Coordinates of C-alpha atoms in Angstrom, one line a residue:
M1 CA -17.0 2.3 13.5
K2 CA -19.7 0.4 11.7
P3 CA -19.9 -1.4 8.4
E4 CA -21.6 1.0 5.9
D5 CA -21.4 -1.1 2.8
R6 CA -20.1 -4.4 1.6
I7 CA -19.1 -5.0 -2.0
E8 CA -17.9 -8.0 -4.0
A9 CA -15.0 -6.0 -5.4
H10 CA -13.0 -8.7 -7.4
D11 CA -13.1 -12.3 -8.5
G12 CA -10.6 -13.6 -5.9
E13 CA -8.2 -11.8 -3.6
V14 CA -8.5 -8.1 -3.2
N15 CA -4.8 -7.3 -2.7
A16 CA -4.8 -3.5 -2.7
V17 CA -7.1 -0.6 -1.8
K18 CA -6.3 3.1 -2.1
W19 CA -8.1 6.4 -1.6
S20 CA -7.4 9.2 -4.0
P21 CA -5.6 12.2 -2.3
S22 CA -8.9 14.2 -2.2
G23 CA -10.9 11.3 -1.0
T24 CA -13.4 11.7 -3.9
M25 CA -12.8 8.1 -5.1
F26 CA -11.0 4.9 -4.3
A27 CA -9.5 2.1 -6.2
T28 CA -9.2 -1.7 -5.6
G29 CA -6.8 -4.1 -7.2
G30 CA -7.3 -7.8 -7.4
S31 CA -5.9 -11.1 -8.4
D32 CA -8.4 -11.0 -11.3
R33 CA -5.9 -8.6 -13.0
K34 CA -8.3 -5.7 -12.8
I35 CA -8.2 -2.3 -11.1
K36 CA -11.7 -1.0 -10.2
L37 CA -12.6 2.6 -9.5
W38 CA -15.3 3.5 -7.0
E39 CA -17.1 6.5 -5.5
I40 CA -19.1 6.9 -2.3
S41 CA -22.7 8.1 -2.7
G42 CA -25.2 8.0 0.1
G43 CA -22.9 5.7 2.1
K44 CA -22.8 3.2 -0.7
C45 CA -19.9 2.2 -3.0
Q46 CA -20.7 3.0 -6.7
S47 CA -18.6 1.5 -9.5
K48 CA -17.0 4.1 -11.7
G49 CA -15.0 2.0 -14.1
I50 CA -12.7 -1.0 -14.6
L51 CA -9.1 -0.7 -15.8
T52 CA -7.6 -3.6 -17.7
G53 CA -4.3 -4.5 -19.3
S54 CA -2.5 -6.3 -16.6
N55 CA -1.7 -10.0 -17.3
Q56 CA -1.6 -11.1 -13.7
G57 CA -2.9 -9.9 -10.3
I58 CA -2.6 -6.3 -9.2
M59 CA -0.5 -6.0 -6.0
A60 CA -0.3 -2.3 -5.3
L61 CA -1.9 1.0 -6.3
D62 CA -0.9 4.7 -6.2
F63 CA -2.8 7.8 -7.3
G64 CA -1.0 10.7 -8.9
I65 CA -1.1 13.9 -6.8
E66 CA -3.3 15.6 -9.3
E67 CA -5.5 12.5 -9.6
N68 CA -5.0 12.4 -13.4
Y69 CA -3.3 9.0 -13.3
I70 CA -3.3 5.8 -11.3
L71 CA -0.4 3.4 -11.1
G72 CA -0.7 -0.4 -10.6
A73 CA 2.0 -2.9 -9.8
S74 CA 1.5 -6.4 -11.1
N75 CA 2.6 -10.0 -10.7
D76 CA 3.3 -10.1 -14.4
F77 CA 6.7 -8.3 -13.7
A78 CA 5.4 -4.9 -14.9
S79 CA 3.9 -1.6 -13.6
R80 CA 1.3 0.3 -15.6
V81 CA -0.1 3.8 -15.6
W82 CA -3.7 4.5 -16.6
S83 CA -5.3 7.9 -17.3
L84 CA -8.3 8.6 -15.0
T85 CA -9.9 11.0 -17.4
D86 CA -10.5 8.4 -20.1
Q87 CA -9.6 5.3 -18.1
R88 CA -7.2 4.1 -20.8
L89 CA -3.8 2.4 -20.3
R90 CA -1.0 5.0 -20.9
S91 CA 2.3 3.3 -20.1
T92 CA 3.6 -0.2 -19.5
L93 CA 6.9 -0.4 -17.6
T94 CA 8.7 -3.7 -18.2
G95 CA 12.1 -4.8 -17.1
H96 CA 11.8 -6.5 -13.7
S97 CA 12.5 -10.2 -13.7
G98 CA 10.1 -10.9 -10.8
K99 CA 6.7 -9.9 -9.5
V100 CA 6.3 -6.2 -8.9
L101 CA 4.9 -5.9 -5.4
A102 CA 5.2 -2.1 -4.9
A103 CA 5.2 1.0 -7.0
K104 CA 4.8 4.7 -6.3
F105 CA 4.9 8.0 -8.1
L106 CA 8.0 10.1 -7.4
G107 CA 7.6 13.8 -6.8
D108 CA 5.7 15.5 -9.6
C109 CA 4.5 12.2 -11.2
S110 CA 7.1 12.4 -14.0
K111 CA 8.9 9.5 -12.5
I112 CA 8.0 6.2 -10.8
V113 CA 9.8 3.9 -8.4
S114 CA 9.0 0.2 -8.4
G115 CA 10.1 -2.7 -6.1
S116 CA 10.2 -6.3 -7.1
H117 CA 10.7 -9.9 -6.0
D118 CA 13.8 -9.8 -8.2
R119 CA 15.6 -7.9 -5.4
T120 CA 15.8 -4.6 -7.3
L121 CA 14.2 -1.2 -7.2
K122 CA 13.8 0.6 -10.6
I123 CA 13.3 4.3 -11.3
W124 CA 11.3 5.0 -14.4
D125 CA 11.0 8.2 -16.5
L126 CA 7.4 8.4 -17.7
T127 CA 8.1 10.9 -20.5
R128 CA 10.5 8.4 -22.1
I129 CA 8.7 5.3 -20.7
A130 CA 12.1 4.0 -19.8
C131 CA 14.0 2.7 -16.8
I132 CA 16.7 5.3 -15.9
K133 CA 18.1 3.5 -12.8
T134 CA 18.3 0.1 -11.3
I135 CA 19.1 -0.2 -7.6
F136 CA 20.3 -3.6 -6.3
A137 CA 18.7 -4.0 -2.9
G138 CA 19.9 -7.5 -2.1
S139 CA 16.5 -8.8 -1.0
S140 CA 12.9 -9.0 -2.4
C141 CA 11.1 -5.7 -1.9
N142 CA 7.6 -6.1 -0.5
D143 CA 6.7 -2.4 -0.2
L144 CA 8.2 1.1 -0.5
V145 CA 7.3 4.7 0.2
T146 CA 8.6 8.0 -1.2
L147 CA 9.5 11.0 0.9
Q148 CA 10.2 14.6 -0.1
G149 CA 12.4 15.0 -3.1
S150 CA 14.4 11.9 -4.1
N151 CA 14.2 9.9 -0.9
I152 CA 12.8 6.3 -0.9
I153 CA 12.4 3.8 1.9
S154 CA 12.0 0.1 1.0
G155 CA 10.9 -2.9 3.1
H156 CA 12.3 -6.3 2.4
F157 CA 12.0 -10.0 2.9
D158 CA 15.3 -10.1 4.8
K159 CA 13.6 -8.0 7.6
R160 CA 15.4 -4.8 6.7
L161 CA 14.3 -1.3 6.0
R162 CA 16.6 0.4 3.5
F163 CA 16.8 4.2 3.0
W164 CA 17.8 5.4 -0.5
D165 CA 18.4 8.6 -2.3
S166 CA 17.2 7.9 -5.8
R167 CA 20.1 9.9 -7.3
T168 CA 22.6 7.4 -5.9
D169 CA 22.9 3.6 -5.9
S170 CA 23.7 2.8 -2.3
S171 CA 21.5 2.7 0.8
N172 CA 22.5 5.3 3.3
T173 CA 20.8 3.7 6.3
E174 CA 19.4 0.2 7.2
I175 CA 17.2 -0.8 10.1
M176 CA 16.8 -4.4 11.0
L177 CA 13.4 -5.5 12.4
Q178 CA 12.3 -8.9 13.9
G179 CA 10.1 -10.0 11.0
R180 CA 10.1 -9.7 7.2
L181 CA 8.4 -6.5 6.1
T182 CA 5.0 -6.7 4.5
S183 CA 4.0 -3.0 4.2
L184 CA 5.2 0.6 4.9
D185 CA 3.1 3.7 5.4
V186 CA 4.4 7.3 6.1
S187 CA 2.4 9.6 8.4
S188 CA 1.0 12.8 6.8
D189 CA 3.6 15.0 8.5
R190 CA 6.4 12.7 7.2
S191 CA 7.8 12.1 10.7
Q192 CA 6.8 8.5 11.3
L193 CA 6.9 5.3 9.3
L194 CA 4.5 2.4 10.0
C195 CA 5.9 -1.1 9.3
C196 CA 3.9 -4.3 9.3
T197 CA 6.0 -7.4 9.8
R198 CA 5.5 -11.2 9.7
D199 CA 6.3 -11.5 13.4
D200 CA 2.7 -10.4 13.9
S201 CA 3.5 -6.8 15.0
L202 CA 3.5 -3.3 13.7
K203 CA 6.4 -1.0 14.4
V204 CA 6.4 2.8 14.3
I205 CA 9.8 4.3 13.3
D206 CA 10.6 7.9 14.3
L207 CA 12.1 9.1 11.0
R208 CA 14.0 12.0 12.8
M209 CA 15.9 9.5 14.9
N210 CA 15.6 6.4 12.7
Q211 CA 14.6 4.4 15.7
V212 CA 11.5 2.3 16.7
S213 CA 9.3 4.5 18.8
S214 CA 6.3 2.2 19.2
S215 CA 5.6 -1.6 19.0
L216 CA 2.0 -2.7 18.4
Y217 CA 0.9 -6.2 19.2
A218 CA -2.4 -7.8 20.0
D219 CA -3.7 -11.2 21.0
H220 CA -5.1 -13.0 18.0
F221 CA -3.5 -10.5 15.5
N222 CA -1.8 -12.6 12.8
V223 CA -0.4 -11.1 9.6
S224 CA -1.8 -13.2 6.9
C225 CA 0.7 -12.8 4.0
D226 CA 3.8 -11.1 2.7
W227 CA 1.8 -8.2 1.3
S228 CA -0.6 -7.5 4.2
R229 CA -1.0 -3.7 4.3
A230 CA -1.3 -1.6 7.4
V231 CA -1.8 2.2 7.5
F232 CA -1.9 5.3 9.7
S233 CA -5.0 7.3 10.4
P234 CA -4.8 10.7 8.7
D235 CA -3.6 12.4 11.9
G236 CA -1.0 9.7 12.7
T237 CA -2.4 8.8 16.1
Y238 CA -3.9 5.4 15.1
A239 CA -2.8 2.4 13.1
I240 CA -5.0 -0.1 11.4
A241 CA -4.3 -3.6 10.1
G242 CA -6.3 -6.7 9.1
S243 CA -5.7 -10.1 10.6
H244 CA -5.7 -13.7 9.2
D245 CA -9.0 -14.5 10.9
G246 CA -10.8 -11.5 9.3
S247 CA -10.6 -9.2 12.3
I248 CA -9.4 -5.6 11.9
F249 CA -7.3 -4.1 14.7
I250 CA -7.1 -0.4 15.5
W251 CA -4.3 0.7 17.8
N252 CA -3.7 3.9 19.7
I253 CA -0.1 4.4 18.9
A254 CA 0.9 6.6 21.9
K255 CA -0.6 4.1 24.3
E256 CA 0.6 1.1 22.2
K257 CA -2.9 -0.4 22.9
V258 CA -5.7 -1.8 20.8
E259 CA -8.7 0.5 21.0
R260 CA -11.1 -1.4 18.6
V261 CA -11.5 -4.7 16.8
L262 CA -13.8 -4.6 13.8
K263 CA -15.5 -7.8 12.6
E264 CA -17.2 -8.2 9.3
H265 CA -14.9 -10.4 7.2
N266 CA -14.9 -14.2 7.1
N267 CA -11.5 -14.4 5.5
A268 CA -8.0 -12.9 5.9
V269 CA -8.0 -9.1 5.5
L270 CA -5.1 -8.2 3.2
A271 CA -5.4 -4.4 3.0
C272 CA -6.9 -1.4 4.8
A273 CA -7.1 2.3 3.8
W274 CA -8.2 5.3 5.8
H275 CA -10.1 8.1 4.1
P276 CA -8.1 11.4 4.1
S277 CA -10.8 13.1 6.3
G278 CA -10.8 10.2 8.8
Q279 CA -14.5 9.6 8.1
Y280 CA -14.2 6.2 6.4
V281 CA -12.1 3.1 6.5
L282 CA -11.9 0.5 3.7
S283 CA -10.9 -3.1 4.3
A284 CA -10.3 -5.8 1.7
D285 CA -10.1 -9.6 2.0
K286 CA -8.9 -12.8 0.4
Q287 CA -12.3 -13.8 -0.9
K288 CA -13.6 -11.0 -3.2
K289 CA -15.0 -8.7 -0.5
A290 CA -14.3 -5.1 0.4
V291 CA -16.1 -3.3 3.3
L292 CA -16.7 0.4 3.8
W293 CA -16.7 1.4 7.5
S294 CA -17.9 4.8 8.8
D295 CA -17.5 6.6 12.1
I296 CA -20.7 6.4 14.2

């Protein structure tokens, strides 16, 4: 992979980066309280709009499956939904008593689940713009993913993964890892879960067995913060994560081995995102910059 373009994406940390499901655009979220929308044209990142309304930094992003809406989780204790057609703020979801570090659309995008520093998950009904369920998780939620139907997996400060059915209040499974969780990503076939932890490793969980199937380490790989985001490649054979020194590591999961180290950032890389086609990777760092990488 080679760096195709470099952009000054935000004024400060770029905490989140996310491709739309079709790969036609991507979004970045920063500590400057903005979400920015981008398109790729001729190998360059072109700005397509700025979404405002958050009162503190954006920590996580999610696109609706139809790409009509984008969801942003914020340090101001709220989550917000913007329309992508007119780039206007549609809904503000308040009720958490701590930073909202994770938020995802549930199912058909009529509901949202958010996870917070306040040790709860909340389910929101977007038609009523109301919280319809609060789940007490017992530890700060750093990230979460949604599976088919009503199933949610959350990753926590207390080093635990918790598995939930959003129709009930209790966790039906817990898995203890060696470090506190910073991010979760589900493979496209929904069979594997990638976990980034503060013990400077990535773990792959086989979701059929609920067991660790691969452990990914590397010399000089250091997870930089409690919201460092690692992701699978679209086919689930590779994992990518940024390090404290600005390096980006790509592992072959089956071999549990680093295949590439990418160097273009001078500061801690906080988030990575792989294009749905596999053609591009995005990386974002602590000092304003995002880099678009392309396959040679």
